[in-house]
mmCIF file of C-alpha atoms and ligand atoms in Angstrom:
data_model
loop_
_atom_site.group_PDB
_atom_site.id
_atom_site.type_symbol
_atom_site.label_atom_id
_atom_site.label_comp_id
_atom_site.label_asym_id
_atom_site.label_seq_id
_atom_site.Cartn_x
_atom_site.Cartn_y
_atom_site.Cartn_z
ATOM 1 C CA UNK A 3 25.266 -4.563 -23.086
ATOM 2 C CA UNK A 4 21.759 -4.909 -23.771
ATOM 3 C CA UNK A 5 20.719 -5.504 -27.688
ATOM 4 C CA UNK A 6 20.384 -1.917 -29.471
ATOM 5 C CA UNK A 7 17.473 -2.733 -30.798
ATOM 6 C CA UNK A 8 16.089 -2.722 -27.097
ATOM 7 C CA UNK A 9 18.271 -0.288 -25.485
ATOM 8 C CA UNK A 10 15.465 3.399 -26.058
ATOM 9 C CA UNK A 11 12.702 1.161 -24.733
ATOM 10 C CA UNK A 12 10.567 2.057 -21.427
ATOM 11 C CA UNK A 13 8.105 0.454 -19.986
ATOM 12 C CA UNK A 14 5.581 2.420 -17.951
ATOM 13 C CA UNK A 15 3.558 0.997 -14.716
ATOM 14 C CA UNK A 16 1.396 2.804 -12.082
ATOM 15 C CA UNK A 17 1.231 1.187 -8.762
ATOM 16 C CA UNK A 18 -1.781 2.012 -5.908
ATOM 17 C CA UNK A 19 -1.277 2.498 -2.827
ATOM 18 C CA UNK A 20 -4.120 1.313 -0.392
ATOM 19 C CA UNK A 21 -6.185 1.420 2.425
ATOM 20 C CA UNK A 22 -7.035 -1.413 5.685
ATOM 21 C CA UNK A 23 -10.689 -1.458 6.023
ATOM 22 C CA UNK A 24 -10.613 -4.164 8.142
ATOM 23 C CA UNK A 25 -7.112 -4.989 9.951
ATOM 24 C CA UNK A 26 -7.288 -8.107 12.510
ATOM 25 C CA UNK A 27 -4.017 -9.515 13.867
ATOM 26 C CA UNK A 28 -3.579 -12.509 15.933
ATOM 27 C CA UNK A 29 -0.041 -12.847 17.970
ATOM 28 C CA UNK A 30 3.582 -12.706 16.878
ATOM 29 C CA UNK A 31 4.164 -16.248 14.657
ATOM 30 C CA UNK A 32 7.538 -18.052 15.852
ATOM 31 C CA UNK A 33 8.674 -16.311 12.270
ATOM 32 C CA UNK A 34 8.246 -12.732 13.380
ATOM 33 C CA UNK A 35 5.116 -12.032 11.318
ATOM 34 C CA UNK A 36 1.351 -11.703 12.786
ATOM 35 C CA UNK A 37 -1.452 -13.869 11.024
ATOM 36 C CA UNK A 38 -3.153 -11.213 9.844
ATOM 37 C CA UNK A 39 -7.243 -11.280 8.637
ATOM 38 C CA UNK A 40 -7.437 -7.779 6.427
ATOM 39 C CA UNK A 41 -9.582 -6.488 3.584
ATOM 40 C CA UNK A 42 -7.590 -3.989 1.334
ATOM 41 C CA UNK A 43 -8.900 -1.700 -0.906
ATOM 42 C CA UNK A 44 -6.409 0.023 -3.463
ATOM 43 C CA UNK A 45 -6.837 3.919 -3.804
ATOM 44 C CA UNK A 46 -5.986 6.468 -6.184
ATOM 45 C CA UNK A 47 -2.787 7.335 -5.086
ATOM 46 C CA UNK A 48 0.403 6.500 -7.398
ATOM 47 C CA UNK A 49 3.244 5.688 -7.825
ATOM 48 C CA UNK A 50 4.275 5.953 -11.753
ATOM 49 C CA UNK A 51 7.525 3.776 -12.664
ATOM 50 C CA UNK A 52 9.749 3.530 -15.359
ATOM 51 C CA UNK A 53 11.899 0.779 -16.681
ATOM 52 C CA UNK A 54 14.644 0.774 -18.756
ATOM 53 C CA UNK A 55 17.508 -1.818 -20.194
ATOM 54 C CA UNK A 56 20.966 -1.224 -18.116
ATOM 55 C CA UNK A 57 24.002 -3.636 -18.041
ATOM 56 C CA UNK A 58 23.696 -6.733 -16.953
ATOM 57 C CA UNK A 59 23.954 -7.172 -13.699
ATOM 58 C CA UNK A 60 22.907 -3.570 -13.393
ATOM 59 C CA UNK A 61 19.887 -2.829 -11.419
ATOM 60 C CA UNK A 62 19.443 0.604 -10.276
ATOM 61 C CA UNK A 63 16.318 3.650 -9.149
ATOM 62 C CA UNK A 64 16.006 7.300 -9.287
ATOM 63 C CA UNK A 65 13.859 8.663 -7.140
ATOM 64 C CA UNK A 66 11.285 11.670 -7.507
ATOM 65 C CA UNK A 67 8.566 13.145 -5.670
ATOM 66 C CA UNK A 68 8.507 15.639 -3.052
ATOM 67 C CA UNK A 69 9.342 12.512 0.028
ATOM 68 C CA UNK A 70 11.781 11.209 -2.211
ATOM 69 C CA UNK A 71 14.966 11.958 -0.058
ATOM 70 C CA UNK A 72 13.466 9.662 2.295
ATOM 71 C CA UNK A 73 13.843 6.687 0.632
ATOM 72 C CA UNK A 74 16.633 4.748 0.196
ATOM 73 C CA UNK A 75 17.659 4.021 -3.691
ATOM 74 C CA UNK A 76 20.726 1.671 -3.265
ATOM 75 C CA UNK A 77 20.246 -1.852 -3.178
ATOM 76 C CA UNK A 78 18.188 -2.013 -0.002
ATOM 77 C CA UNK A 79 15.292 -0.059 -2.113
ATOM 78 C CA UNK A 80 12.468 -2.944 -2.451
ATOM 79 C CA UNK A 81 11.879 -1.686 -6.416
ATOM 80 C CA UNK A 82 15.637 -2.735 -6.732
ATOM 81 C CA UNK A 83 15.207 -5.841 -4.859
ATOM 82 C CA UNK A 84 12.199 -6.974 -6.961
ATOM 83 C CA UNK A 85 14.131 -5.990 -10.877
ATOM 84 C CA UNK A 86 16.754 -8.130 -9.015
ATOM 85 C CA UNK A 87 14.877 -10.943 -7.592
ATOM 86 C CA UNK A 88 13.024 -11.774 -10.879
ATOM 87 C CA UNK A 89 16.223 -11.285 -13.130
ATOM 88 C CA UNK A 90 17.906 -14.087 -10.689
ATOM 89 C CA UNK A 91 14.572 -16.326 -11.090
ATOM 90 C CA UNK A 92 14.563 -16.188 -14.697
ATOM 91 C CA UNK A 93 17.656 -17.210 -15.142
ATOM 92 C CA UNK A 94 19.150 -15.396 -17.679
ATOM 93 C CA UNK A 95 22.477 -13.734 -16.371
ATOM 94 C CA UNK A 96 22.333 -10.702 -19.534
ATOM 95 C CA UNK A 97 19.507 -8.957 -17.753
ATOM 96 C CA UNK A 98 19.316 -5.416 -15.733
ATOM 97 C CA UNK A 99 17.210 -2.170 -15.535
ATOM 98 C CA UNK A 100 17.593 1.282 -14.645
ATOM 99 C CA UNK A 101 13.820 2.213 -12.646
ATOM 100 C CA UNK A 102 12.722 5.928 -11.855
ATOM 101 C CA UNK A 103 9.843 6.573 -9.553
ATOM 102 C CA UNK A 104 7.933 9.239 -9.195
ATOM 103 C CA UNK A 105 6.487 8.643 -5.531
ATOM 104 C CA UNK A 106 2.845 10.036 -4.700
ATOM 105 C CA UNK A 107 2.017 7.345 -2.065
ATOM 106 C CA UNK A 108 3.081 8.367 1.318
ATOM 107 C CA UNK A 109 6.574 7.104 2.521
ATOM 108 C CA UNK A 110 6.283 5.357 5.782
ATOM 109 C CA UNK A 111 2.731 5.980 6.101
ATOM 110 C CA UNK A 112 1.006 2.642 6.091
ATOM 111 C CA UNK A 113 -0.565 2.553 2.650
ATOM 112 C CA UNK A 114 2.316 0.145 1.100
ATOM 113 C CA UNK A 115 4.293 2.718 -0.875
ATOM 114 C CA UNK A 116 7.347 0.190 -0.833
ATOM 115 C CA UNK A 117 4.980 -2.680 -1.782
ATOM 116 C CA UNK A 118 4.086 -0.728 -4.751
ATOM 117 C CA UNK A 119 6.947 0.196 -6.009
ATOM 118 C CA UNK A 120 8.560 -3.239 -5.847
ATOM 119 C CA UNK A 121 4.940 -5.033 -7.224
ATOM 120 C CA UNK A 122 5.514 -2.143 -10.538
ATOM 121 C CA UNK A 123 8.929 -3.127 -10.905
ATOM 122 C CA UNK A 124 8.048 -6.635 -10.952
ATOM 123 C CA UNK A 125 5.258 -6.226 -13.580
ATOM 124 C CA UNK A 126 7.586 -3.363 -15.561
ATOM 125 C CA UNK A 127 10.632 -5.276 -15.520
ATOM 126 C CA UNK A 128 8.702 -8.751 -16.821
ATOM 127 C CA UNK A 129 7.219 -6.920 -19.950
ATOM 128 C CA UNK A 130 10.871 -5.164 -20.406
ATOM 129 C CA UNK A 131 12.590 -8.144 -20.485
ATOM 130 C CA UNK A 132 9.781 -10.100 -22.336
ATOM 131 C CA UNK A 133 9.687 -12.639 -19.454
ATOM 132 C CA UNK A 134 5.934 -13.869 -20.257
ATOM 133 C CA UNK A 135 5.700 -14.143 -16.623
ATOM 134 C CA UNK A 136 2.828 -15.994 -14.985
ATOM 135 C CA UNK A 137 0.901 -13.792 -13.397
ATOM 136 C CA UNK A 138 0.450 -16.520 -10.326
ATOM 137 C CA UNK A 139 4.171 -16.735 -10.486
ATOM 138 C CA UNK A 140 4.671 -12.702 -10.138
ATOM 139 C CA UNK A 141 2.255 -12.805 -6.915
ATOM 140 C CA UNK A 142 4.207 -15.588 -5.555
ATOM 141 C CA UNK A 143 7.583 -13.875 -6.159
ATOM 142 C CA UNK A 144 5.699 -10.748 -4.384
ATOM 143 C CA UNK A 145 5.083 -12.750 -1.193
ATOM 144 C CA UNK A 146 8.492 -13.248 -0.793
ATOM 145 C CA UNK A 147 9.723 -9.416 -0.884
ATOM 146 C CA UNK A 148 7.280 -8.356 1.539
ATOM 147 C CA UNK A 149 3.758 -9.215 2.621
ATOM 148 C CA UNK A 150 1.630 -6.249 0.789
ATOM 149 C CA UNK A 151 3.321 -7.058 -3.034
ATOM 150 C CA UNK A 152 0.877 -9.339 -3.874
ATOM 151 C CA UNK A 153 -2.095 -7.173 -2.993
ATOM 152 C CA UNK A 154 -0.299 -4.040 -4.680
ATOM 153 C CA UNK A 155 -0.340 -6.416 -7.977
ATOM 154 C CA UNK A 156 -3.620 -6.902 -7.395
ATOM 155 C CA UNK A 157 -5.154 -4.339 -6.455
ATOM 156 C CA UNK A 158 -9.132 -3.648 -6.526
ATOM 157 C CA UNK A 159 -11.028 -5.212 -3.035
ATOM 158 C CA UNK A 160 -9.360 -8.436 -1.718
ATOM 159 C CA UNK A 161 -9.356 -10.471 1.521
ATOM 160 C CA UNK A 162 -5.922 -10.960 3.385
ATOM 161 C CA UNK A 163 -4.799 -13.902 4.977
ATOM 162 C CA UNK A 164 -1.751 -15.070 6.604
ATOM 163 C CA UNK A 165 0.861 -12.368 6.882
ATOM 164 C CA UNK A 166 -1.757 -10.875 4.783
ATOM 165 C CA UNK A 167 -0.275 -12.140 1.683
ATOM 166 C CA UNK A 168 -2.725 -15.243 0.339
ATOM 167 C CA UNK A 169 -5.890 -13.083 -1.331
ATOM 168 C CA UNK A 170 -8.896 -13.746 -2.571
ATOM 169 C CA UNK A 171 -11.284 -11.296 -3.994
ATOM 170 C CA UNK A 172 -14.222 -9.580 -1.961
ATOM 171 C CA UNK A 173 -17.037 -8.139 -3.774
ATOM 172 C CA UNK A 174 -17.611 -4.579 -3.864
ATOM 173 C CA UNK A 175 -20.237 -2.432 -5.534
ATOM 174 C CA UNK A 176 -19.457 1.828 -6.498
ATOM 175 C CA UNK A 177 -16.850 4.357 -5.502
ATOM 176 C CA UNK A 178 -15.578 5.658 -1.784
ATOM 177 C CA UNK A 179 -14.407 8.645 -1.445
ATOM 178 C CA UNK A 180 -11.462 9.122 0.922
ATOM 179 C CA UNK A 181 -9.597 11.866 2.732
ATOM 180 C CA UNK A 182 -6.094 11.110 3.779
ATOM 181 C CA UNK A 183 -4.369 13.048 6.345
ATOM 182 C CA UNK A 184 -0.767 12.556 5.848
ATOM 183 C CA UNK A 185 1.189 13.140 9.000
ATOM 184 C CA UNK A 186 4.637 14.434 10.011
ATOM 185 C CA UNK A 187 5.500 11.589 12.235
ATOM 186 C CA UNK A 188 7.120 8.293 10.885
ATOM 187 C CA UNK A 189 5.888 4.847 11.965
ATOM 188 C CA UNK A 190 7.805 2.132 10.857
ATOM 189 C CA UNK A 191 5.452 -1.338 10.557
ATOM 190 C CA UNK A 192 7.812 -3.358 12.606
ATOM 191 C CA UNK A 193 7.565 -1.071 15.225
ATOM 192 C CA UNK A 194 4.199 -0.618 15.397
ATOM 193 C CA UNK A 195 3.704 -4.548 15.199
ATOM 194 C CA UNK A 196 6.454 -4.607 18.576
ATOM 195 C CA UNK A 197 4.123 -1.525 20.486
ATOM 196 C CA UNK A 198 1.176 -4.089 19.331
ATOM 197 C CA UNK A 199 3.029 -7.185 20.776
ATOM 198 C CA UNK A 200 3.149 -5.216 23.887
ATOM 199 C CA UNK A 201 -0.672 -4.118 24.548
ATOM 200 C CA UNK A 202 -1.845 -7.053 22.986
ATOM 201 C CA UNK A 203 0.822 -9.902 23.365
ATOM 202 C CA UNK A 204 -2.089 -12.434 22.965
ATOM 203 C CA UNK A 205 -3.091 -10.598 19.729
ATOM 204 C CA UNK A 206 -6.293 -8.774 18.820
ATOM 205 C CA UNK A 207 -7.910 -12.092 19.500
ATOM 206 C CA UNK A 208 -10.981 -12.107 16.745
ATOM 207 C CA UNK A 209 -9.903 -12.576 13.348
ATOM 208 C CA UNK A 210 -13.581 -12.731 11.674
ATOM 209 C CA UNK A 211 -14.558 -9.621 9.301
ATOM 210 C CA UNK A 212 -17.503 -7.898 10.652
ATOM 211 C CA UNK A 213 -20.249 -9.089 8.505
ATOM 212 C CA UNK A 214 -21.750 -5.731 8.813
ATOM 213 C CA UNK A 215 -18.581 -4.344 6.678
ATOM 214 C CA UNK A 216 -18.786 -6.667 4.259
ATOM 215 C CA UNK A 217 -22.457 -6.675 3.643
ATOM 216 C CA UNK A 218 -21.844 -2.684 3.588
ATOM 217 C CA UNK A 219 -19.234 -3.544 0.259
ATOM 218 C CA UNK A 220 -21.734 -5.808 -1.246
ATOM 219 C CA UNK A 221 -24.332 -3.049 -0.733
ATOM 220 C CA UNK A 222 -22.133 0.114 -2.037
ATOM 221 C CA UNK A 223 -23.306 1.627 1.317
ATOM 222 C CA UNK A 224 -20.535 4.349 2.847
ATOM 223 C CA UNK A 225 -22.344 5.404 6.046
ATOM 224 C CA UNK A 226 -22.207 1.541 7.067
ATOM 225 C CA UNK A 227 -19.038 0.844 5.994
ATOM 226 C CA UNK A 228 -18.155 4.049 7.693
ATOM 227 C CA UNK A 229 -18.873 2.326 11.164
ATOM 228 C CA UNK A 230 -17.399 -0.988 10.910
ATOM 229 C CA UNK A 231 -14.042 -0.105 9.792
ATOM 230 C CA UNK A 232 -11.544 -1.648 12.464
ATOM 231 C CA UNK A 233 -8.112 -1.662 12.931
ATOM 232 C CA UNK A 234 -6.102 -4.103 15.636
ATOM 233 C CA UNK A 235 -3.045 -1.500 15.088
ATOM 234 C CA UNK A 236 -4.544 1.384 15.875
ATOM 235 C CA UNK A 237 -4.179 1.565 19.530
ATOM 236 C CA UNK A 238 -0.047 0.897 18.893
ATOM 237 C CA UNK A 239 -0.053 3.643 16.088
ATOM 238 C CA UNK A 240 -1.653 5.949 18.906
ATOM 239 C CA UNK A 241 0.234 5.389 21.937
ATOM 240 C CA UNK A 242 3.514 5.688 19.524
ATOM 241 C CA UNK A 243 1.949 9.354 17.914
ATOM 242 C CA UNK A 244 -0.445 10.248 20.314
ATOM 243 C CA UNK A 245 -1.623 13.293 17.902
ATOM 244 C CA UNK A 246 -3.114 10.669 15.865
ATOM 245 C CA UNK A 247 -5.773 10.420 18.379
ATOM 246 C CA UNK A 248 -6.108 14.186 17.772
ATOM 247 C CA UNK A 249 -6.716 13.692 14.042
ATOM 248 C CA UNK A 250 -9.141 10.823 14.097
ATOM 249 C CA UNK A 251 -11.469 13.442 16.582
ATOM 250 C CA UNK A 252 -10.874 15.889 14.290
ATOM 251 C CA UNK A 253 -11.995 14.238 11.304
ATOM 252 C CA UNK A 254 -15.278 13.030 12.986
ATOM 253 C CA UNK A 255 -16.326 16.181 14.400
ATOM 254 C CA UNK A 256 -16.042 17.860 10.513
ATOM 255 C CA UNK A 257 -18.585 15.303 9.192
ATOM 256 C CA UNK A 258 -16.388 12.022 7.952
ATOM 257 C CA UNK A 259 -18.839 8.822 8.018
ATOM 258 C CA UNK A 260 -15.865 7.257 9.526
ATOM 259 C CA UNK A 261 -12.421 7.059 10.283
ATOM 260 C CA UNK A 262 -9.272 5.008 10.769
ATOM 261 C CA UNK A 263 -5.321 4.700 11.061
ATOM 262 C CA UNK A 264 -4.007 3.049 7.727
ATOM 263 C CA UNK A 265 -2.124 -0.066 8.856
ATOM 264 C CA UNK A 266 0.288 0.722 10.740
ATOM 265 C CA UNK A 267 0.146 4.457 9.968
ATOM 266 C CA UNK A 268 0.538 7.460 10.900
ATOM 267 C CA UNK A 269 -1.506 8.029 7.594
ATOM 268 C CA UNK A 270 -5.275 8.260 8.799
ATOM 269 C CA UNK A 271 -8.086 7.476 6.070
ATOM 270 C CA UNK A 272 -11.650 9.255 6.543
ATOM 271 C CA UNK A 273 -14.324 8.142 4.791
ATOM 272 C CA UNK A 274 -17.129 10.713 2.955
ATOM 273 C CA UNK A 275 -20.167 9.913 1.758
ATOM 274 C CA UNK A 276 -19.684 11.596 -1.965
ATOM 275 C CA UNK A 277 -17.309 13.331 -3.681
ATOM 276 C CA UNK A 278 -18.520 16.821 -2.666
ATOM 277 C CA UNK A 279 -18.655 15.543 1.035
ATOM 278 C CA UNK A 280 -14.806 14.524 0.630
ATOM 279 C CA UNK A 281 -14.239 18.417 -1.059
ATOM 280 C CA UNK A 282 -15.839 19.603 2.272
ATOM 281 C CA UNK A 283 -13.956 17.555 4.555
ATOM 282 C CA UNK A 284 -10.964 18.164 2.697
ATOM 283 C CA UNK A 285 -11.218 21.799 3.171
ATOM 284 C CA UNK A 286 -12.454 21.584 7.157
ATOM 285 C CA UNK A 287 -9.321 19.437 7.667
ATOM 286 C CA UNK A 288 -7.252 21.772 5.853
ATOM 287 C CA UNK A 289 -8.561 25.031 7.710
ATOM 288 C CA UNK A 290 -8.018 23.694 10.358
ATOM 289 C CA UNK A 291 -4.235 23.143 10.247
ATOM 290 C CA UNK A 292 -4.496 18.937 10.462
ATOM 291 C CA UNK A 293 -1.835 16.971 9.578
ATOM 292 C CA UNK A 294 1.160 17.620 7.325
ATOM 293 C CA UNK A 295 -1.097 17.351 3.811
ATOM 294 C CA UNK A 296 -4.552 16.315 2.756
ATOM 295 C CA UNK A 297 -5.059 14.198 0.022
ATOM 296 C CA UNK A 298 -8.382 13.053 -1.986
ATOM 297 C CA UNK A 299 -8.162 9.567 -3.205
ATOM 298 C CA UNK A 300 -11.290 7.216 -4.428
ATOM 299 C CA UNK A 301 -11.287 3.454 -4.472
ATOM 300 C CA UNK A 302 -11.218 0.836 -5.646
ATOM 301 C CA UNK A 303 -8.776 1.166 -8.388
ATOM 302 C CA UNK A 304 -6.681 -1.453 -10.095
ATOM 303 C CA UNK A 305 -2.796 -2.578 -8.615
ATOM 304 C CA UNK A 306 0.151 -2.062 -10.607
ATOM 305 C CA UNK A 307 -1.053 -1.840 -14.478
ATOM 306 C CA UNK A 308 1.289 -0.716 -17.941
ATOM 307 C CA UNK A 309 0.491 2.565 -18.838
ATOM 308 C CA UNK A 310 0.494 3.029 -22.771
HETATM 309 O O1 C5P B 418 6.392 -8.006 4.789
HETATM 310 P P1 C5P B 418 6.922 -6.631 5.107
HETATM 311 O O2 C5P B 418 8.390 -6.537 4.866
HETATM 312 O O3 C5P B 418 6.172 -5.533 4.444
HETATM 313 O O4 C5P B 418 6.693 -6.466 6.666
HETATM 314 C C1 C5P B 418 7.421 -5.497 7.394
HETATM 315 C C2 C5P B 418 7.420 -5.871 8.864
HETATM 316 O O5 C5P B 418 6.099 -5.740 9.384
HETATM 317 C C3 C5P B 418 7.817 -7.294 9.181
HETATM 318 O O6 C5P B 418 9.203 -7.417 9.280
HETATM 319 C C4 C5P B 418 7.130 -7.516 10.523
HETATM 320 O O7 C5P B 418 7.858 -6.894 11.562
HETATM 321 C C5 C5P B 418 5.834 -6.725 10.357
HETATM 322 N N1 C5P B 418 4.719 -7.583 9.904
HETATM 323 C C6 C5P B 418 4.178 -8.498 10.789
HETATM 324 N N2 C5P B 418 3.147 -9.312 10.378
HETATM 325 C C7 C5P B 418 2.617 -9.210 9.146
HETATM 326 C C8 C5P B 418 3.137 -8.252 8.225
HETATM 327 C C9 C5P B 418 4.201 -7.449 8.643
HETATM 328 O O8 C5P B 418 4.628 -8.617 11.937
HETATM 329 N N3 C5P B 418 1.612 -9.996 8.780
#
């Protein structure tokens, strides 16, 4: 058992989910993954996560939130994975954790709810076990449960490379103001990346960031950034859900400065110009009867971060 003086403890992270302003993806890699160019930016959407001593050997999650049925909380769960993967790296065999989550971030949608959860239980489960974990060493351990983890660490504005995994930071001046449109449909990333494969199976062939989008950052400008957000997946999300294509017309028509599929979906992001213009959007979406939920998010925020 864990020491009694430990045992009431609980350690408290919030995770972001994000957004793809920029996605561009070159062809499958002889390991299965795309070399991806992408600039994330985290949003205000959470996942909270709480960490407790267990057994050791015990690593366990409890699931809440109104998608929480649809994810999986046995040992395939990537939270579970990560309280596991860092217990084994430490070393020491006396460690284990029960982790709740209260999901917000949309499951399957393309915004890196899994990556979240498994980039708070690395953070929660370091401090809880008093670890003193590198922070390099955390991102590292990330990479290795899936490609988003070290972003979701992260967090804030950052450049992905590789499988989208090796960051460094892009600068970014004032608030954006999102509307999500959460929709019914699930898209699972390795089957979007196989529709991709077969539109595109030389890949999206340009992996440069428009300058015009990053500029637009640097400048705090929305309308710009608003037309240079690209995404190589889109096209697969679409021909997979064609209603997406429905949504992304929508959106436009009701004002948004831009609009795009969230990696690899269904989840499409519209950008407003203020915070009123994202109320107004909200509402137009809402009236009329888009997607499965609407959701106002802001960014950037910070990745996975101890709550008090
Ligand atoms: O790394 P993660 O487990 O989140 O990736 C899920 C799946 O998405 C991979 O198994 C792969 O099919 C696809 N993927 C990809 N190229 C990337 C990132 C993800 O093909 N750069």
């Amino acid at each position: 058992m864990a020491s009694p003086l430990v045992e009431d403890e609980v350690i408290r992270v919030r995770a972001s989910g994000k957004i793809n302003l920029a996605l561009r993806s070159g062809p499958r890699r002889s390991d299965g993954y795309h070399e991806l160019a992408t600039i994330f930016q985290a949003v205000s959407v959470y996942d909270d996560l709480e960490a407790r001593w267990d057994e050791p050997g015990r690593f366990s999650v409890t699931m809440t939130g109104d998608q929480a049925d649809l994810v999986p909380c046995d040992d395939s769960n990537l939270a579970v994975k990560a309280a596991a993967l860092l217990a084994r790296e430490s070393g020491n065999r006396g460690l284990g954790c029960q982790l709740t989550i209260r999901k917000a971030i949309p499951v399957t949608g393309g915004m890196a709810g899994g990556s979240a959860d498994a980039a708070a239980a690395l953070l929660a489960c370091s401090v809880l076990w008093d670890l003193d974990a590198d922070p390099d060493d955390l991102l590292e351990l990330g990479a290795t449960l899936g490609a988003d983890v070290p972003f979701c660490l992260t967090g804030g504005t950052a450049l992905g490379t590789g499988r989208g995994d090796r960051l460094a930071p892009v600068l970014s001046r004032g608030s954006y103001y999102w509307v999500l449109v959460l929709n019914e449909a699930e898209l699972s990333t390795p089957a979007v990346f196989g529709r991709f494969d077969q539109l595109r199976p030389l890949g999206g062939g340009e992996f440069a960031m428009p300058p015009e989008l990053l500029s637009a950052l640097i400048a705090g400008d929305p309308a710009a950034l608003g037309r240079t957000l690209i995404n190589d997946l889109e096209q697969a999300a679409i021909s997979l859900h064609p209603e997406l294509a429905e949504v992304l017309r929508a959106g436009r028509e009701l004002g948004a400065l831009g609009g795009i599929v969230s990696g690899s979906g269904p989840t499409v992001a519209f950008l407003a110009g203020d915070e009123r213009a994202a109320m107004e959007l909200s509402v137009g979406l809402a009236t009329h009867g888009i997607g499965r939920a609407i959701r106002r998010v802001h960014g950037p925020v910070p990745g996975a971060r101890l709550l008090s």
